Amino acid sequence: MLLLGNNEVPMNYKGNPYPFRQDSSFLYFTGVQTPGFALIMDMDSGEDTLYGYDLTVDDIIWMGALPGVKDWAAVGGLTSTADFAQLEPALNAAQKSGRKVHILPPYRNDHKILLSRMLQIPIEELNSAASEALIRGIISLRSIKEEREIKQMEAALRTTHNIYLRVIKNALPGVKEQILAGLAEGMSIQEGGRLAYPAILSRDGQILHNHHHGHLLKDGDLVLADIGAEGPMGYASDITRTFPVGPTFTARQRDIYQIVLDAEVSSIDMLRPGITYKEVHLHAAHVITEGLKALGLMQGDSEEIVASGAHALFFPHGLGHMIGLDVHDMENLGEDYVGYSAEVRRSSQFGTAYLRLGRALETGFVLTVEPGIYFIPALIDQWKNEGRFRDFIRYEMVEQWRDFGGVRIEDNVLITSDGHRVLGPPIPKTIKEIEEVKMIPGTRRS
Ligand code: GLY
Ligand code: MN
Ligand code: MN
């Protein structure tokens, strides 16, 4: 079995790379946190060999005396090491003796080129040449988090908790979104890590993966922030909070917020081993539908609405995903291998089709719960013009909300043998808790 560690990726020239991030499966097995390594696990002999470079004097002059291949091998409990130049001959020897080399589907271009050359497989065939046995084996290991992994995730969540307290307090009229995004990123670096994914922080909460931070915030705005620090060993956190720029939520903001909160809290309450996450997702869709009916935005039978998919005008994404060393854990290994099973297949219906995790939950899974309600003008216009779900959606009412933005609330939850545990220190979430953070003296500018 061959696992490639990641290499540096140039931003604009070779010597100016993007921040280094190790491949998560390689990290899981080796603990190696620097570029230029690979691991072969020989399943017949039981021998594992770490391939890498020892530092030259030139390297030491420019980068200092960083750990070499033997030092990293010791970190991962490996005894056999070899120079990276020996990797290709070792693979060729295995192939010549008729042995299969198990690889994962590559997602980085340099790995595609390297694998193609070393294994003599055309680049476009590498994905189908990836080993389903290796993919499934690694997913079965990484899906179940051990206690020491939970500790790492909770360390990440402590940083994320501190970030939210400061970001919510400082979301004031006259502050630009980028000040808050910079504050979050800076705090993660101050803790010795980075963010697990680019921060989403915008008054345009309806744009789901929005990385623009250019608005000047004003009283009456609602900010959606989706931010997660990475822990010291690379474990992710993934939290969303939505909060007002003014001292309190407006009446309309409260109405939508409370529906999303009810959907989030009641979905978390359902979590236990054996329940399928698809069922929990559909429950959240049901709560959102009931709430929107009460506000006059939808009408009809809630069961029929959720079965039809009409709620996805307002809740167009999945309820959550696995989280671990990756924020969308193991997504590079194949979303359906991670999140679905022979019993639970992915839906093809708009909205539910984006659900990354649908299968039955098991003790030791860690997942996100992240319902939301959004008013997406382009989607409203499209559905309205096509007359979609006219019996269920009161478009004349929806028009009055089209500039509202969006609300999402997201937490990270461990499945335990008798239920679940929300990980990390509690981050203000109820309307009262959030307004209290905004009231802490000395933080308001206006
Ligand atoms: N932060 C991306 C997500 O919530 O899935
Ligand atoms: Mn998120
Ligand atoms: Mn998420």
XYZ file of C-alpha atoms and ligand atoms in Angstrom:
453
model
C 0.000 0.000 0.000
C 1.439 3.329 -1.077
C 0.550 6.580 0.690
C 2.064 9.791 -0.640
C 2.714 12.706 1.673
C 1.990 16.129 0.215
C 4.586 18.450 -1.280
C 4.895 22.215 -1.289
C 2.670 23.899 -3.912
C 4.005 27.113 -5.487
C 1.816 30.230 -5.262
C 3.601 32.278 -7.918
C 7.063 30.712 -8.056
C 8.620 27.591 -6.558
C 10.243 29.293 -3.580
C 6.990 30.996 -2.496
C 4.601 28.154 -1.676
C 1.059 28.085 -0.252
C 0.951 27.202 3.464
C 1.855 23.516 3.695
C -0.925 21.058 4.537
C -0.112 17.356 4.869
C -2.346 14.753 3.266
C -4.702 13.594 6.007
C -4.435 9.830 5.455
C -0.640 10.075 5.330
C -0.738 12.183 8.483
C -3.041 9.657 10.194
C -0.599 6.786 9.660
C 2.734 8.589 10.082
C 2.411 11.854 12.028
C 4.821 13.406 9.500
C 4.067 17.127 9.227
C 6.585 18.183 6.547
C 6.691 17.840 2.748
C 8.519 15.262 0.662
C 7.656 11.904 2.271
C 5.928 8.653 1.269
C 4.997 5.432 3.069
C 4.890 1.867 1.787
C 3.089 -0.675 3.960
C 3.990 -4.162 2.773
C 0.985 -6.278 3.680
C 2.845 -9.579 3.082
C 6.000 -8.920 5.115
C 4.319 -6.548 7.588
C 7.146 -4.056 7.084
C 6.388 -0.335 6.813
C 8.998 1.919 5.207
C 9.064 5.701 5.374
C 10.695 7.308 2.329
C 12.088 10.822 2.555
C 15.101 13.040 2.227
C 17.730 13.805 4.809
C 18.639 17.463 5.012
C 21.650 18.794 3.165
C 23.827 21.578 4.618
C 22.144 23.915 2.109
C 18.725 22.995 3.549
C 19.995 23.640 7.055
C 21.361 27.066 6.049
C 17.988 28.159 4.646
C 15.485 26.319 6.849
C 17.351 25.239 9.973
C 18.002 21.732 11.250
C 14.492 20.350 10.676
C 13.748 16.714 11.525
C 15.063 14.209 8.957
C 13.547 10.934 7.781
C 14.759 8.941 10.816
C 13.417 11.554 13.256
C 10.000 11.506 11.586
C 10.016 7.712 11.483
C 10.481 7.735 15.256
C 7.457 10.063 15.626
C 5.277 7.557 13.764
C 6.757 4.466 15.428
C 8.393 3.291 12.183
C 11.769 1.569 12.149
C 12.470 1.189 8.428
C 13.470 4.264 6.388
C 14.872 4.846 2.925
C 15.819 7.708 0.657
C 12.926 8.997 -1.473
C 14.917 8.009 -4.595
C 14.397 4.365 -3.574
C 10.594 4.632 -3.778
C 10.256 4.120 -7.524
C 12.616 1.087 -7.679
C 10.745 -0.480 -4.723
C 7.397 -0.070 -6.495
C 8.798 -1.360 -9.777
C 10.223 -4.427 -8.025
C 6.835 -5.141 -6.430
C 5.062 -4.785 -9.777
C 7.630 -6.998 -11.558
C 6.981 -9.777 -9.088
C 3.270 -9.551 -9.916
C 2.137 -7.750 -6.741
C -0.632 -5.154 -6.773
C 0.277 -1.667 -5.547
C -2.731 -0.212 -3.710
C -3.093 3.574 -4.139
C -5.624 6.236 -3.152
C -7.218 8.530 -5.771
C -4.779 11.459 -6.138
C -6.118 15.025 -5.838
C -2.876 16.951 -6.346
C -1.395 17.347 -9.805
C 2.204 16.624 -8.787
C 1.034 13.328 -7.268
C -0.833 12.475 -10.456
C 2.328 13.003 -12.510
C 4.491 11.064 -10.030
C 2.089 8.113 -9.731
C 1.564 7.970 -13.468
C 5.312 7.753 -14.047
C 6.135 5.363 -11.205
C 3.269 2.941 -11.856
C 3.006 3.402 -15.638
C -0.696 4.331 -15.450
C -2.076 7.131 -17.702
C -3.076 10.163 -15.603
C -6.732 9.949 -16.614
C -6.883 6.311 -15.428
C -5.449 6.914 -11.940
C -8.842 7.408 -10.301
C -10.216 4.134 -11.591
C -6.901 2.449 -10.691
C -7.308 3.538 -7.050
C -7.832 0.612 -4.681
C -11.363 0.277 -3.325
C -10.032 -2.069 -0.632
C -7.543 0.567 0.559
C -10.170 3.349 0.373
C -12.663 1.317 2.412
C -10.018 0.195 4.899
C -8.836 3.725 5.604
C -12.402 5.048 5.854
C -13.288 2.340 8.382
C -10.318 3.370 10.545
C -10.628 7.140 10.236
C -14.430 7.212 10.690
C -14.196 6.002 14.288
C -12.454 8.633 16.388
C -10.372 7.496 19.337
C -10.348 9.409 22.606
C -7.004 11.044 21.746
C -8.440 12.255 18.445
C -11.438 13.752 20.267
C -8.984 15.618 22.512
C -7.335 17.093 19.416
C -10.696 18.173 18.021
C -11.614 19.771 21.337
C -8.314 21.678 21.324
C -9.257 23.051 17.899
C -12.715 23.943 19.224
C -11.271 25.884 22.162
C -9.532 28.178 19.693
C -12.701 28.439 17.602
C -14.679 29.283 20.758
C -12.275 32.131 21.582
C -12.460 33.367 17.992
C -16.273 33.554 18.121
C -16.393 35.462 21.381
C -14.177 38.169 19.876
C -15.740 38.166 16.417
C -19.315 38.469 17.729
C -18.340 41.273 20.143
C -16.479 43.172 17.440
C -19.130 42.899 14.719
C -20.141 46.548 15.109
C -21.481 49.258 12.810
C -18.631 50.742 10.766
C -16.438 47.618 10.957
C -15.457 45.969 7.668
C -15.997 42.220 7.329
C -12.293 41.747 6.557
C -11.357 43.104 10.010
C -13.313 40.231 11.560
C -12.047 37.643 9.067
C -8.484 38.816 9.743
C -9.094 38.679 13.484
C -10.241 35.050 13.176
C -7.325 33.990 10.999
C -4.843 35.868 13.200
C -6.174 34.220 16.348
C -5.745 30.756 14.795
C -2.125 31.612 13.938
C -1.591 32.992 17.465
C -2.625 29.573 18.775
C 0.056 27.939 16.619
C -2.216 26.630 13.866
C -4.266 27.851 10.963
C -7.917 27.755 9.950
C -9.117 24.366 8.697
C -10.744 26.067 5.656
C -11.083 29.635 4.350
C -13.304 31.705 6.676
C -16.817 32.513 5.534
C -17.794 35.797 7.177
C -20.367 37.965 5.476
C -23.616 39.805 5.767
C -24.417 37.890 2.523
C -25.042 34.687 4.438
C -27.210 33.405 1.595
C -24.071 32.827 -0.519
C -23.103 29.453 0.870
C -19.349 29.334 0.368
C -18.754 33.081 0.223
C -15.138 34.179 0.632
C -15.683 37.887 -0.024
C -15.066 40.025 3.068
C -15.415 43.514 1.624
C -18.647 44.908 3.128
C -18.808 47.669 5.695
C -21.190 46.448 8.402
C -24.085 48.588 9.540
C -26.772 48.455 12.190
C -29.501 46.045 11.135
C -27.124 43.709 9.269
C -26.904 40.045 10.173
C -23.484 38.387 9.871
C -23.022 34.703 9.084
C -19.594 33.423 10.154
C -18.452 29.863 9.368
C -15.007 29.459 10.917
C -13.014 26.518 12.258
C -9.490 26.444 13.640
C -7.266 23.441 13.065
C -5.814 21.735 16.151
C -2.103 21.085 16.760
C -2.072 17.708 14.969
C -4.264 18.808 12.051
C -7.755 17.973 13.333
C -10.477 20.346 12.146
C -13.324 22.200 13.771
C -16.248 23.647 11.786
C -18.581 26.077 13.552
C -21.174 28.520 12.228
C -22.838 31.312 14.143
C -25.101 34.063 12.810
C -25.338 37.279 14.805
C -26.537 40.861 14.504
C -24.311 43.894 13.956
C -26.651 45.985 16.076
C -27.016 45.225 19.805
C -29.988 42.916 19.265
C -31.614 40.809 16.550
C -34.459 42.537 14.682
C -37.913 40.935 14.942
C -37.557 39.322 11.508
C -34.071 38.079 12.293
C -35.346 36.537 15.510
C -38.122 34.726 13.669
C -35.812 33.042 11.174
C -33.046 32.494 13.733
C -35.326 30.701 16.165
C -36.519 28.268 13.466
C -32.935 27.382 12.535
C -32.021 27.027 16.203
C -34.975 24.697 16.812
C -33.952 22.625 13.781
C -30.347 22.438 14.996
C -31.028 21.610 18.637
C -33.759 19.049 17.902
C -31.555 17.380 15.245
C -28.707 17.098 17.752
C -31.148 15.605 20.267
C -31.895 12.752 17.843
C -28.272 11.678 17.410
C -27.384 8.175 18.563
C -25.835 5.041 17.080
C -28.090 3.352 14.525
C -30.129 6.326 13.372
C -29.504 7.274 9.743
C -28.314 10.819 9.165
C -30.700 11.063 6.227
C -33.552 10.696 8.718
C -32.102 13.495 10.855
C -31.665 15.685 7.753
C -35.328 15.166 6.806
C -36.346 15.982 10.394
C -34.475 19.315 10.128
C -36.220 19.993 6.806
C -39.529 19.307 8.553
C -38.819 21.757 11.407
C -37.777 24.432 8.901
C -40.931 23.830 6.873
C -43.170 24.128 9.927
C -41.451 27.368 10.933
C -41.751 28.887 7.465
C -45.421 27.924 7.348
C -45.977 29.759 10.634
C -44.381 32.864 9.080
C -46.637 32.569 6.041
C -43.843 31.756 3.604
C -44.996 28.198 2.918
C -48.329 26.403 3.064
C -49.673 22.866 2.831
C -48.902 19.549 4.439
C -45.360 19.475 5.863
C -44.839 15.786 5.060
C -45.797 16.413 1.453
C -43.620 19.517 1.275
C -40.509 17.728 2.532
C -41.185 14.705 0.288
C -41.489 17.038 -2.714
C -38.256 18.904 -1.924
C -39.955 22.338 -1.914
C -38.226 23.282 1.382
C -34.907 23.274 -0.501
C -35.707 26.761 -1.811
C -34.767 27.875 1.715
C -32.543 24.962 2.851
C -30.670 23.901 -0.291
C -27.810 21.960 1.348
C -27.262 18.910 3.545
C -27.538 18.864 7.336
C -23.872 17.981 7.796
C -20.856 15.799 7.159
C -18.182 13.784 8.927
C -15.329 15.840 10.381
C -11.856 14.794 11.513
C -8.449 15.463 9.994
C -10.367 17.038 7.092
C -13.203 19.466 7.611
C -15.233 17.381 5.143
C -13.590 14.240 6.425
C -12.099 11.936 3.784
C -13.951 13.690 0.960
C -10.926 12.995 -1.286
C -11.536 9.256 -0.840
C -15.055 9.539 -2.276
C -18.082 11.143 -0.626
C -20.357 8.172 -1.184
C -17.891 5.682 0.328
C -17.740 7.888 3.456
C -21.349 8.957 3.810
C -23.528 6.258 2.248
C -23.949 2.485 2.438
C -25.726 -0.399 0.704
C -28.787 0.439 2.842
C -28.793 4.232 2.402
C -28.212 5.629 -1.085
C -27.757 9.284 -2.024
C -30.942 11.083 -3.095
C -31.045 12.747 -6.519
C -33.505 15.446 -5.345
C -32.240 19.072 -5.335
C -31.198 19.928 -1.777
C -31.068 16.444 -0.247
C -28.675 15.431 -3.056
C -26.081 17.687 -1.382
C -26.281 15.700 1.852
C -22.752 14.333 2.299
C -23.639 11.943 5.119
C -26.790 9.805 4.940
C -25.809 6.435 6.417
C -26.488 4.926 9.849
C -24.370 6.533 12.577
C -21.893 4.604 14.724
C -20.276 5.224 18.102
C -17.113 7.255 17.536
C -18.321 9.194 14.493
C -17.884 12.967 14.686
C -20.156 14.985 12.430
C -21.464 18.487 11.907
C -25.071 19.571 12.392
C -25.673 22.706 10.333
C -29.188 23.567 9.219
C -29.849 26.929 7.624
C -32.490 29.160 6.061
C -31.454 31.351 3.155
C -33.165 33.765 0.777
C -31.259 33.366 -2.491
C -32.700 35.882 -4.988
C -31.494 33.990 -8.104
C -33.059 30.729 -6.892
C -36.301 32.458 -5.842
C -36.560 34.069 -9.301
C -35.861 30.818 -11.107
C -38.422 28.771 -9.148
C -41.017 31.527 -9.239
C -40.668 32.006 -13.017
C -40.936 28.273 -13.558
C -43.901 28.075 -11.181
C -42.205 25.391 -9.122
C -44.075 24.144 -6.031
C -46.630 26.962 -6.360
C -48.974 25.050 -4.044
C -46.389 25.012 -1.242
C -44.386 28.243 -1.627
C -46.134 31.599 -1.154
C -43.981 33.558 -3.575
C -45.805 36.851 -2.915
C -44.694 36.585 0.733
C -41.196 35.343 -0.141
C -40.713 38.528 -2.212
C -40.934 40.553 0.997
C -37.952 38.665 2.414
C -35.705 38.423 -0.646
C -33.044 40.769 0.810
C -32.936 39.023 4.192
C -29.665 37.091 3.685
C -29.202 33.796 5.504
C -28.929 32.084 8.868
C -26.946 28.919 9.598
C -25.983 27.413 12.978
C -23.360 24.649 13.083
C -21.871 22.487 15.832
C -19.593 19.430 15.927
C -21.018 16.354 17.621
C -19.534 13.009 18.746
C -21.738 9.918 18.601
C -21.402 8.042 21.900
C -22.636 4.550 22.808
C -25.679 6.027 24.548
C -26.321 9.096 22.384
C -24.096 12.027 21.597
C -21.921 14.798 23.004
C -21.527 18.267 21.515
C -17.767 18.836 21.392
C -15.835 21.833 22.668
C -16.772 24.641 25.053
C -20.305 25.941 24.423
C -20.246 28.857 21.985
C -23.101 31.382 22.474
C -26.016 30.125 20.428
C -29.404 31.151 21.756
C -30.709 34.645 20.954
C -30.214 35.606 24.595
C -26.655 34.233 24.762
C -25.615 36.059 21.594
C -27.181 39.357 22.667
C -25.391 39.012 26.023
C -22.005 38.746 24.270
C -22.849 41.938 22.392
C -23.704 43.697 25.663
C -20.369 43.078 27.418
C -19.306 46.584 28.504
C -16.524 48.405 26.774
C -16.784 46.575 23.478
C -19.454 48.579 21.693
C -18.367 51.491 19.550
C -21.815 52.919 18.857
N -17.334 25.084 6.484
C -17.923 24.373 5.386
C -19.016 23.542 5.871
O -19.692 23.890 6.825
O -19.255 22.485 5.406
Mn -18.994 25.182 8.326
Mn -19.702 22.010 7.904
